[in-house]
């Protein structure tokens, strides 16, 4: 299964994103906005997307090639489903090899259910019912959205397969701001 529409939302980057996207001009729509955070970027993409289904991929993470195919099969098998998520597995950038070795047997090295935006494939209609991501939250926006989706009775399928790899690198915001992330999750709960 291949995406029918690809939208790159550049959230105020300074890394040459526009130049990379220009190479794929025919296949990719490019939106640039002042830096407003992941939720605002995702919400911008949702607003301009035309498809019935929406998925997200952050710049530093990877989808396995079968992700959309496996998830779309779940929607075909269960038409009542509004969302499908997969398991997610962390991997370390080469410059963090020592950290990778240190955490080899730690829970951070294990695949976990991915109730995060990167694993999500969702019907557009669910955003119309539940609302967009909370752009006020700097962290935990996906967790807060999944809670709202549950409150609205959204059927969410957890596909028991790792289909997303999350890259850990030296400048991951959630790594650098771990205490703030924990505080935000406590506020959400």
mmCIF file of C-alpha atoms in Angstrom:
data_model
loop_
_atom_site.group_PDB
_atom_site.id
_atom_site.type_symbol
_atom_site.label_atom_id
_atom_site.label_comp_id
_atom_site.label_asym_id
_atom_site.label_seq_id
_atom_site.Cartn_x
_atom_site.Cartn_y
_atom_site.Cartn_z
ATOM 1 C CA UNK A 1 0.000 0.000 0.000
ATOM 2 C CA UNK A 2 1.450 3.340 -1.009
ATOM 3 C CA UNK A 3 0.447 6.764 0.301
ATOM 4 C CA UNK A 4 -1.735 8.616 -2.158
ATOM 5 C CA UNK A 5 -0.811 12.003 -0.753
ATOM 6 C CA UNK A 6 2.395 13.038 1.000
ATOM 7 C CA UNK A 7 2.514 16.323 2.878
ATOM 8 C CA UNK A 8 5.703 17.590 4.498
ATOM 9 C CA UNK A 9 5.059 20.155 7.205
ATOM 10 C CA UNK A 10 8.269 22.037 7.878
ATOM 11 C CA UNK A 11 7.928 23.366 11.423
ATOM 12 C CA UNK A 12 10.515 26.132 11.143
ATOM 13 C CA UNK A 13 13.477 23.848 10.463
ATOM 14 C CA UNK A 14 16.910 25.154 9.575
ATOM 15 C CA UNK A 15 18.253 21.925 8.071
ATOM 16 C CA UNK A 16 17.476 22.376 4.380
ATOM 17 C CA UNK A 17 14.171 20.493 4.414
ATOM 18 C CA UNK A 18 12.774 22.626 1.584
ATOM 19 C CA UNK A 19 15.688 21.687 -0.703
ATOM 20 C CA UNK A 20 15.169 17.980 -0.059
ATOM 21 C CA UNK A 21 11.418 18.206 -0.649
ATOM 22 C CA UNK A 22 11.960 20.171 -3.880
ATOM 23 C CA UNK A 23 13.583 17.067 -5.375
ATOM 24 C CA UNK A 24 10.211 15.303 -4.995
ATOM 25 C CA UNK A 25 8.082 18.255 -6.087
ATOM 26 C CA UNK A 26 5.721 16.141 -8.203
ATOM 27 C CA UNK A 27 4.913 13.704 -5.382
ATOM 28 C CA UNK A 28 5.118 15.806 -2.221
ATOM 29 C CA UNK A 29 3.243 18.875 -1.025
ATOM 30 C CA UNK A 30 5.349 21.210 1.121
ATOM 31 C CA UNK A 31 4.014 23.478 3.892
ATOM 32 C CA UNK A 32 6.257 25.770 5.886
ATOM 33 C CA UNK A 33 5.265 27.333 9.188
ATOM 34 C CA UNK A 34 7.035 29.104 11.999
ATOM 35 C CA UNK A 35 8.153 26.675 14.682
ATOM 36 C CA UNK A 36 5.076 25.817 16.727
ATOM 37 C CA UNK A 37 5.789 22.215 17.771
ATOM 38 C CA UNK A 38 4.749 18.735 16.665
ATOM 39 C CA UNK A 39 1.028 19.127 17.392
ATOM 40 C CA UNK A 40 0.709 22.319 15.380
ATOM 41 C CA UNK A 41 2.634 20.741 12.492
ATOM 42 C CA UNK A 42 0.454 17.628 12.525
ATOM 43 C CA UNK A 43 -2.689 19.760 12.734
ATOM 44 C CA UNK A 44 -1.550 21.805 9.708
ATOM 45 C CA UNK A 45 -1.097 18.591 7.744
ATOM 46 C CA UNK A 46 -4.501 17.259 8.809
ATOM 47 C CA UNK A 47 -6.211 20.481 7.718
ATOM 48 C CA UNK A 48 -4.884 20.276 4.155
ATOM 49 C CA UNK A 49 -4.976 16.477 3.712
ATOM 50 C CA UNK A 50 -7.639 15.183 1.347
ATOM 51 C CA UNK A 51 -7.601 11.467 2.092
ATOM 52 C CA UNK A 52 -9.963 9.356 4.158
ATOM 53 C CA UNK A 53 -7.027 8.010 6.198
ATOM 54 C CA UNK A 54 -4.177 9.974 7.790
ATOM 55 C CA UNK A 55 -0.807 8.781 9.108
ATOM 56 C CA UNK A 56 2.198 10.589 10.565
ATOM 57 C CA UNK A 57 5.946 10.112 10.310
ATOM 58 C CA UNK A 58 8.356 12.305 12.237
ATOM 59 C CA UNK A 59 11.585 13.287 10.498
ATOM 60 C CA UNK A 60 13.845 11.141 12.675
ATOM 61 C CA UNK A 61 11.746 7.943 12.745
ATOM 62 C CA UNK A 62 11.255 5.103 10.261
ATOM 63 C CA UNK A 63 8.234 3.124 9.065
ATOM 64 C CA UNK A 64 8.762 -0.447 7.945
ATOM 65 C CA UNK A 65 7.657 -0.820 4.332
ATOM 66 C CA UNK A 66 4.626 -2.960 5.262
ATOM 67 C CA UNK A 67 3.190 -0.514 7.820
ATOM 68 C CA UNK A 68 0.359 0.972 5.787
ATOM 69 C CA UNK A 69 -0.456 -2.330 4.069
ATOM 70 C CA UNK A 70 -0.837 -4.169 7.392
ATOM 71 C CA UNK A 71 -2.857 -1.356 8.943
ATOM 72 C CA UNK A 72 -5.189 -0.944 5.957
ATOM 73 C CA UNK A 73 -5.868 -4.692 6.121
ATOM 74 C CA UNK A 74 -7.053 -4.189 9.711
ATOM 75 C CA UNK A 75 -9.513 -1.499 8.598
ATOM 76 C CA UNK A 76 -10.826 -3.790 5.873
ATOM 77 C CA UNK A 77 -11.275 -6.619 8.381
ATOM 78 C CA UNK A 78 -12.851 -4.349 11.021
ATOM 79 C CA UNK A 79 -14.798 -1.508 9.380
ATOM 80 C CA UNK A 80 -15.931 -0.208 12.792
ATOM 81 C CA UNK A 81 -12.336 0.717 13.662
ATOM 82 C CA UNK A 82 -11.383 4.373 13.724
ATOM 83 C CA UNK A 83 -7.671 3.996 14.517
ATOM 84 C CA UNK A 84 -4.934 1.439 14.167
ATOM 85 C CA UNK A 85 -1.599 1.594 15.995
ATOM 86 C CA UNK A 86 1.380 -0.743 15.931
ATOM 87 C CA UNK A 87 4.253 -1.624 18.187
ATOM 88 C CA UNK A 88 7.263 0.698 18.135
ATOM 89 C CA UNK A 89 10.932 -0.129 18.714
ATOM 90 C CA UNK A 90 13.656 2.327 19.674
ATOM 91 C CA UNK A 91 17.007 2.301 17.945
ATOM 92 C CA UNK A 92 20.072 4.401 18.657
ATOM 93 C CA UNK A 93 21.942 6.673 16.290
ATOM 94 C CA UNK A 94 25.588 5.621 15.827
ATOM 95 C CA UNK A 95 26.931 8.373 18.095
ATOM 96 C CA UNK A 96 25.039 6.803 21.027
ATOM 97 C CA UNK A 97 26.513 3.295 20.842
ATOM 98 C CA UNK A 98 27.625 3.381 24.469
ATOM 99 C CA UNK A 99 24.125 4.294 25.597
ATOM 100 C CA UNK A 100 22.663 1.566 23.396
ATOM 101 C CA UNK A 101 24.922 -0.998 25.047
ATOM 102 C CA UNK A 102 24.109 0.354 28.522
ATOM 103 C CA UNK A 103 20.359 -0.081 27.922
ATOM 104 C CA UNK A 104 20.525 -3.340 25.985
ATOM 105 C CA UNK A 105 18.432 -5.223 28.603
ATOM 106 C CA UNK A 106 16.381 -2.225 29.759
ATOM 107 C CA UNK A 107 12.684 -1.729 28.916
ATOM 108 C CA UNK A 108 13.639 1.191 26.639
ATOM 109 C CA UNK A 109 15.197 -1.403 24.313
ATOM 110 C CA UNK A 110 12.023 -3.479 24.033
ATOM 111 C CA UNK A 111 9.215 -3.111 21.543
ATOM 112 C CA UNK A 112 6.148 -1.514 23.117
ATOM 113 C CA UNK A 113 2.587 -0.733 22.043
ATOM 114 C CA UNK A 114 2.872 2.529 20.147
ATOM 115 C CA UNK A 115 0.157 4.882 21.289
ATOM 116 C CA UNK A 116 2.058 7.696 19.597
ATOM 117 C CA UNK A 117 1.455 9.643 16.405
ATOM 118 C CA UNK A 118 4.169 7.808 14.431
ATOM 119 C CA UNK A 119 2.329 4.464 14.612
ATOM 120 C CA UNK A 120 -1.157 5.880 14.096
ATOM 121 C CA UNK A 121 -3.278 5.352 11.000
ATOM 122 C CA UNK A 122 -6.630 7.043 11.562
ATOM 123 C CA UNK A 123 -9.793 7.790 9.682
ATOM 124 C CA UNK A 124 -10.103 11.514 8.983
ATOM 125 C CA UNK A 125 -13.644 11.392 10.405
ATOM 126 C CA UNK A 126 -12.195 10.632 13.850
ATOM 127 C CA UNK A 127 -10.443 14.029 13.922
ATOM 128 C CA UNK A 128 -13.753 15.644 13.053
ATOM 129 C CA UNK A 129 -15.351 13.884 16.037
ATOM 130 C CA UNK A 130 -12.509 13.991 18.583
ATOM 131 C CA UNK A 131 -10.699 17.157 17.500
ATOM 132 C CA UNK A 132 -7.112 17.819 16.505
ATOM 133 C CA UNK A 133 -3.986 17.403 18.634
ATOM 134 C CA UNK A 134 -3.738 19.822 21.555
ATOM 135 C CA UNK A 135 -1.146 22.327 20.322
ATOM 136 C CA UNK A 136 -0.852 23.862 23.803
ATOM 137 C CA UNK A 137 0.860 20.712 25.059
ATOM 138 C CA UNK A 138 4.556 20.575 24.267
ATOM 139 C CA UNK A 139 4.777 16.889 25.246
ATOM 140 C CA UNK A 140 2.262 14.086 25.589
ATOM 141 C CA UNK A 141 -0.056 15.457 22.928
ATOM 142 C CA UNK A 142 -0.633 12.027 21.394
ATOM 143 C CA UNK A 143 -1.457 10.465 24.773
ATOM 144 C CA UNK A 144 -3.963 13.232 25.454
ATOM 145 C CA UNK A 145 -5.506 12.748 21.986
ATOM 146 C CA UNK A 146 -5.811 8.968 22.467
ATOM 147 C CA UNK A 147 -7.584 9.585 25.791
ATOM 148 C CA UNK A 148 -10.077 11.898 24.067
ATOM 149 C CA UNK A 149 -10.549 9.379 21.250
ATOM 150 C CA UNK A 150 -11.350 6.695 23.837
ATOM 151 C CA UNK A 151 -13.826 8.990 25.577
ATOM 152 C CA UNK A 152 -15.606 9.381 22.232
ATOM 153 C CA UNK A 153 -15.848 5.598 21.845
ATOM 154 C CA UNK A 154 -13.293 5.315 19.054
ATOM 155 C CA UNK A 155 -12.408 1.702 18.314
ATOM 156 C CA UNK A 156 -8.616 1.426 18.215
ATOM 157 C CA UNK A 157 -6.846 -1.676 16.937
ATOM 158 C CA UNK A 158 -3.392 -2.507 18.316
ATOM 159 C CA UNK A 159 -1.525 -4.439 15.653
ATOM 160 C CA UNK A 160 0.895 -6.718 17.514
ATOM 161 C CA UNK A 161 3.821 -6.092 15.202
ATOM 162 C CA UNK A 162 6.740 -3.633 15.210
ATOM 163 C CA UNK A 163 6.174 -1.442 12.163
ATOM 164 C CA UNK A 164 7.804 1.779 13.382
ATOM 165 C CA UNK A 165 11.351 2.409 14.563
ATOM 166 C CA UNK A 166 11.971 5.459 16.739
ATOM 167 C CA UNK A 167 15.449 6.929 16.415
ATOM 168 C CA UNK A 168 17.172 8.000 19.615
ATOM 169 C CA UNK A 169 19.801 10.651 19.005
ATOM 170 C CA UNK A 170 21.615 13.390 20.911
ATOM 171 C CA UNK A 171 18.977 16.070 20.384
ATOM 172 C CA UNK A 172 15.668 14.217 20.895
ATOM 173 C CA UNK A 173 13.514 16.775 22.669
ATOM 174 C CA UNK A 174 11.908 14.131 24.904
ATOM 175 C CA UNK A 175 15.347 12.863 25.938
ATOM 176 C CA UNK A 176 16.630 16.334 26.761
ATOM 177 C CA UNK A 177 13.477 17.354 28.643
ATOM 178 C CA UNK A 178 12.621 14.074 30.401
ATOM 179 C CA UNK A 179 11.469 15.750 33.642
ATOM 180 C CA UNK A 180 9.141 18.112 31.752
ATOM 181 C CA UNK A 181 7.757 15.168 29.769
ATOM 182 C CA UNK A 182 6.948 13.275 32.988
ATOM 183 C CA UNK A 183 5.307 16.365 34.478
ATOM 184 C CA UNK A 184 3.136 16.815 31.389
ATOM 185 C CA UNK A 185 1.996 13.187 31.495
ATOM 186 C CA UNK A 186 1.038 13.637 35.147
ATOM 187 C CA UNK A 187 -1.000 16.720 34.238
ATOM 188 C CA UNK A 188 -2.767 14.813 31.454
ATOM 189 C CA UNK A 189 -3.681 11.973 33.808
#
